XYZ file of N, CA and C in Angstrom:
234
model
N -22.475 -2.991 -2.014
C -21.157 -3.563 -2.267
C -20.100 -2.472 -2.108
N -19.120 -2.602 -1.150
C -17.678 -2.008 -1.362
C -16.667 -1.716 -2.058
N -16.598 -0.232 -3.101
C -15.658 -0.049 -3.806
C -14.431 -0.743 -3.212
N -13.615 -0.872 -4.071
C -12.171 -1.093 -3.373
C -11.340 -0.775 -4.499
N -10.273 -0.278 -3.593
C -8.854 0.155 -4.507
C -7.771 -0.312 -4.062
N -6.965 -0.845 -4.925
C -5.607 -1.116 -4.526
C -4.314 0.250 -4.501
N -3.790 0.657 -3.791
C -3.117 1.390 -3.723
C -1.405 1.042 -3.521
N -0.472 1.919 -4.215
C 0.453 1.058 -4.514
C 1.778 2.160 -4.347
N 2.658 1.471 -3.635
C 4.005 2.131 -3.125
C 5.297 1.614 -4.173
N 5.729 2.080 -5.007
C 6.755 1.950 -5.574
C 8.192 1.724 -5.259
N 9.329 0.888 -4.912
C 10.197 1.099 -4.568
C 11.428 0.392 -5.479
N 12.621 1.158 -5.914
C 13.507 1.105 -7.244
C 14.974 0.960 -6.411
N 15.997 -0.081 -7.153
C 16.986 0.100 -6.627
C 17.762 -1.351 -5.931
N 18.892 -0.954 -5.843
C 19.342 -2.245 -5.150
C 18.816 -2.908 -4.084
N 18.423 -2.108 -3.235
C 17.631 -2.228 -1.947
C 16.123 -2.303 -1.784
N 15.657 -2.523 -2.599
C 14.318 -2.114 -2.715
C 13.556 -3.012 -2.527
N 13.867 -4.120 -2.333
C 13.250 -5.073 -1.517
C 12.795 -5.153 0.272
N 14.066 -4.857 0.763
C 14.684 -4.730 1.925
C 13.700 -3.594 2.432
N 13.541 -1.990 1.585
C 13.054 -1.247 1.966
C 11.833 -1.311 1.556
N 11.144 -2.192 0.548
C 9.851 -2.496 0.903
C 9.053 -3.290 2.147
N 10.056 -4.102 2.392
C 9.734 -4.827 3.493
C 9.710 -4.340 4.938
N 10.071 -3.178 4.878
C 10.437 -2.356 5.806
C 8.818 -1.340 6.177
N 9.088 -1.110 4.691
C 7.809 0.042 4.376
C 6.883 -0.501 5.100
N 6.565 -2.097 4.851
C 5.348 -3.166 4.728
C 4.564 -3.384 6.247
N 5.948 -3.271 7.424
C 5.844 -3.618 8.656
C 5.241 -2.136 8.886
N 5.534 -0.802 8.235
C 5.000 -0.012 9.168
C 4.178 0.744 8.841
N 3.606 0.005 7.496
C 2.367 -0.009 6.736
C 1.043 -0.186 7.937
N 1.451 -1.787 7.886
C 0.919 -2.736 8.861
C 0.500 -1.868 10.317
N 1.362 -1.882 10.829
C 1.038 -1.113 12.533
C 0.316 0.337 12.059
N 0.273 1.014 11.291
C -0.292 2.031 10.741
C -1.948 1.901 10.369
N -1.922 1.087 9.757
C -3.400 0.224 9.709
C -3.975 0.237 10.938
N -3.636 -0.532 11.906
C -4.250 -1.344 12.922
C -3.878 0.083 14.068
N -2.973 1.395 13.824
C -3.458 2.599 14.858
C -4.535 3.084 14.563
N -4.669 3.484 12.804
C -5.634 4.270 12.324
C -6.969 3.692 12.366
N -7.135 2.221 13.032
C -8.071 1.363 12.871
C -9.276 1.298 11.213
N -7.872 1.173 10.218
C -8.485 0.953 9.091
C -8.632 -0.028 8.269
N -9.619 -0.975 8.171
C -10.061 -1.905 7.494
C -9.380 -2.136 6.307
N -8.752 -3.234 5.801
C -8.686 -3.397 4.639
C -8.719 -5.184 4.300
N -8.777 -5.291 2.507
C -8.975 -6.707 2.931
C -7.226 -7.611 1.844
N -6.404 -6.539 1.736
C -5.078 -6.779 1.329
C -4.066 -6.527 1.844
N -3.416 -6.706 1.803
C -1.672 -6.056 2.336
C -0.999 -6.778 1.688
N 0.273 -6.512 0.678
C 1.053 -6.973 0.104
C 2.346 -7.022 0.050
N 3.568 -7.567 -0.297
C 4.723 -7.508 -1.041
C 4.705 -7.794 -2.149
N 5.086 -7.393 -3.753
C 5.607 -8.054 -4.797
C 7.103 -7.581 -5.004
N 8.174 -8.281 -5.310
C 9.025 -8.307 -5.692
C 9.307 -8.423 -7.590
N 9.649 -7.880 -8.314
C 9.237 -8.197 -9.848
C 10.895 -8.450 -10.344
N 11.548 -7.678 -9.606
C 12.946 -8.279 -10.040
C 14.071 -7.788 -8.733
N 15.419 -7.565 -9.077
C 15.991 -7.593 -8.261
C 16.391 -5.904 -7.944
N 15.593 -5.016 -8.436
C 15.838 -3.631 -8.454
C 14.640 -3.021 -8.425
N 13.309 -4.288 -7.980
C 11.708 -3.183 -7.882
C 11.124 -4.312 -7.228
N 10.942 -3.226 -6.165
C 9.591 -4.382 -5.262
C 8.313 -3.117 -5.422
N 7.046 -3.686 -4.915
C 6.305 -2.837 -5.003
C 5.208 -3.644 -3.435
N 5.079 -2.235 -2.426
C 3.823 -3.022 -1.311
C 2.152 -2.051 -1.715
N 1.623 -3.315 -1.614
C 0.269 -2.548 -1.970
C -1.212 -3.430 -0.573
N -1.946 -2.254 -0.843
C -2.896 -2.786 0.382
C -4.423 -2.215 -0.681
N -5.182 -3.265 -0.466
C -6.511 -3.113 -1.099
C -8.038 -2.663 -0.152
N -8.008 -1.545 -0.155
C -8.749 -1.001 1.130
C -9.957 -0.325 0.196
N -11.104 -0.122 0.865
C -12.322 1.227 0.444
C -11.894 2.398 -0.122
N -12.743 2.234 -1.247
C -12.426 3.664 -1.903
C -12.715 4.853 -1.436
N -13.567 4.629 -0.603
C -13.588 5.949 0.579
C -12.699 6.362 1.230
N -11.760 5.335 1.762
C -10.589 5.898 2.491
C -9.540 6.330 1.405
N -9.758 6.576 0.155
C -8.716 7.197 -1.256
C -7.913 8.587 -0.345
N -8.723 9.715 0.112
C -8.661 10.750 -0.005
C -7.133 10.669 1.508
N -8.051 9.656 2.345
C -7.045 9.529 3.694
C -5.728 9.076 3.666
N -5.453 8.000 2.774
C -4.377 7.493 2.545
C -3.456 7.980 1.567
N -3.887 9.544 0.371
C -3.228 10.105 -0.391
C -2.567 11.380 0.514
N -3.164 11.809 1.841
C -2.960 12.533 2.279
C -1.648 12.310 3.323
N -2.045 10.927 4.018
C -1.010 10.520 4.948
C -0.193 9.760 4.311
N -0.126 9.077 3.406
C 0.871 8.427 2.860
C 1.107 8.184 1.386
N 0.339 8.945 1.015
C 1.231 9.568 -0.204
C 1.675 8.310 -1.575
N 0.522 7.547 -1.820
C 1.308 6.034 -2.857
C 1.285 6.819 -4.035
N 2.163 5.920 -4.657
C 2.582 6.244 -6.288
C 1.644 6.176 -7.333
N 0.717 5.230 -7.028
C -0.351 5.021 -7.690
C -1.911 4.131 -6.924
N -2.350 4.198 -7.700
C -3.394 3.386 -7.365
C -4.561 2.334 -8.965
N -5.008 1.553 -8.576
C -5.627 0.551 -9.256
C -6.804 0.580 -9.343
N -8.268 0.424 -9.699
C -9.700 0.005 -9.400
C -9.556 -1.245 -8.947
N -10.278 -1.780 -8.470
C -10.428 -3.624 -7.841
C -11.847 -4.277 -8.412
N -11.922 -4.880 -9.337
C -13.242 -4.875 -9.538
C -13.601 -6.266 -8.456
């Protein structure tokens, strides 16, 4: 069975929707260069000053995705 982690991009502010959604698209094409599997990709919006994009990928790839892109946090997935 496949660890998985959710990993999670923080974004604060008036705009922070806008620039999550932004983030999200080049999240996306980033994935599909690095040809890396995952079985999430997200937007949440929680209010009008915090969105947050998160993608739920192998915990193996932890080390790759802290290196190249750097998220705010991360989750376990059970």
């Amino acid at each position: 069975i496949m660890k998985l982690i959710k990993l999670i991009w923080d974004f604060k502010g008036p705009s922070s929707n806008k620039t999550a959604e932004h983030f999200k698209s080049h999240l996306d094409q980033f994935l599909k260069i690095e040809n890396k599997t995952f079985s999430d990709l997200g937007l949440e919006t929680v209010n009008d000053s915090y969105s947050f994009v998160f993608v739920i990928t192998s915990i193996d790839d932890l080390n790759f995705f802290k290196e190249k892109l750097k998220p705010n946090r991360g989750q376990k997935v059970n």
